Amino acid sequence: MRRHSSQEIPAFSGGGETLMLDEKVSRSMQLFKTIERSATLVHHVISQIEQLIEAGQLRPGDRLAPERELARQFGVSRTVVREAVRSLVARGLLEVHPGSGTIVSSPSADSVARSLALFLRAGRPEFDCEKVMELRRVLEIANAGLAAQRRTSEDLQAMENILHEEAVAANDRYQFAKYDVAFHAAVAQATHNELFALMLDSIADILLTWREVTFDVPGTPGRALMYHQSVYEQIKAGNADAAREAMRDHLVESEDTMRKALALHAGTARTVPACARQSDTTD
């Protein structure tokens, strides 16, 4: 990673303890604006740091000033700064290194996936079970077709291994869910387009919990394994159209099972992420 000298960085000194701008810039503006006190202090701190990263004023590898100095510049408490940094770390924008301080992260597929996953899990009312299902239909059917065209022998071996483990785990709720999601991830990897794998990874936690819940619908593990085997066979044969159709059939059955699980667990303590508003749509 290329480091920037203090003359180049219109933000933080790479090796110092203070947060200073280039002298010419510092005479006309401050990097951070003092925040007026409100109930959204953490949000405002997050927003300012995000804007500086987006504008390139904070670059990958740049080090933030110590917590006390950030609090002074923002005009907020250290607790507010701490919460803002924690949120930005969770979203992959910052990294905390003991002994080195807080660093601006380099963009990566993993950080993007974590950010989208956090967005989907944040309790947003506009996201519901049906919308995630809709995303899966578009994404995973395309994945199956591309995987049939691009899979390697290593990709096929990975799928075979997962199918074997899935069969062994048919009586274990959590292992079954783990290998179910792993199979879909292996199909995405076989597209050799990291963006498809990234998108699926962003909803992996939701899918994992869904599968744990659908385990209670009789016959679910056996049906899932049967459909996965069908998808695998078409990918192995290199038949893109048939692979897409096999995945479509699988998702139709999976969605039906999810609705049955929602009805089964309606009014119970077991919750289904992103599906809270779907109880009135189930049979």
Coordinates of N, CA and C in Angstrom, one line a residue, residues 2 11 21 25 49-50 57 68 78 142 152 165 179 236 249 282:
R2 N 0.6 2.2 -0.9 CA 1.4 3.4 -1.0 C 1.1 4.3 0.2
A11 N -5.3 15.5 5.2 CA -6.1 15.0 6.2 C -5.2 14.7 7.5
L21 N -4.0 19.6 8.8 CA -4.1 19.8 7.3 C -2.8 20.4 6.9
V25 N -4.1 24.8 3.4 CA -5.5 24.4 3.5 C -6.0 24.8 4.9
I49 N -16.9 11.6 8.5 CA -15.8 10.7 8.2 C -16.1 10.1 6.8
E50 N -17.3 9.6 6.6 CA -17.6 9.0 5.3 C -17.4 9.9 4.2
Q57 N -10.2 12.8 0.7 CA -9.4 13.6 1.7 C -8.8 12.6 2.8
R68 N -9.3 11.3 21.9 CA -9.4 12.6 22.6 C -9.4 13.8 21.6
R78 N -15.9 11.7 24.0 CA -15.2 10.6 23.5 C -16.1 9.4 23.3
A142 N -29.1 -16.7 -12.2 CA -28.0 -16.3 -13.1 C -26.7 -17.0 -12.7
T152 N -14.9 -25.0 -13.1 CA -13.6 -25.8 -13.3 C -13.8 -27.1 -12.5
E165 N -21.2 -33.6 2.7 CA -21.4 -33.1 4.0 C -22.8 -32.8 4.4
Y179 N -24.2 -26.1 5.5 CA -23.9 -26.7 4.2 C -24.8 -26.3 3.1
K236 N -22.4 -29.5 -13.8 CA -21.4 -30.4 -14.2 C -21.5 -30.8 -15.7
D249 N -36.4 -24.0 -10.0 CA -37.3 -25.0 -9.3 C -36.9 -25.0 -7.8
T282 N -48.8 -15.4 4.7 CA -48.6 -16.9 4.7 C -50.0 -17.6 4.7

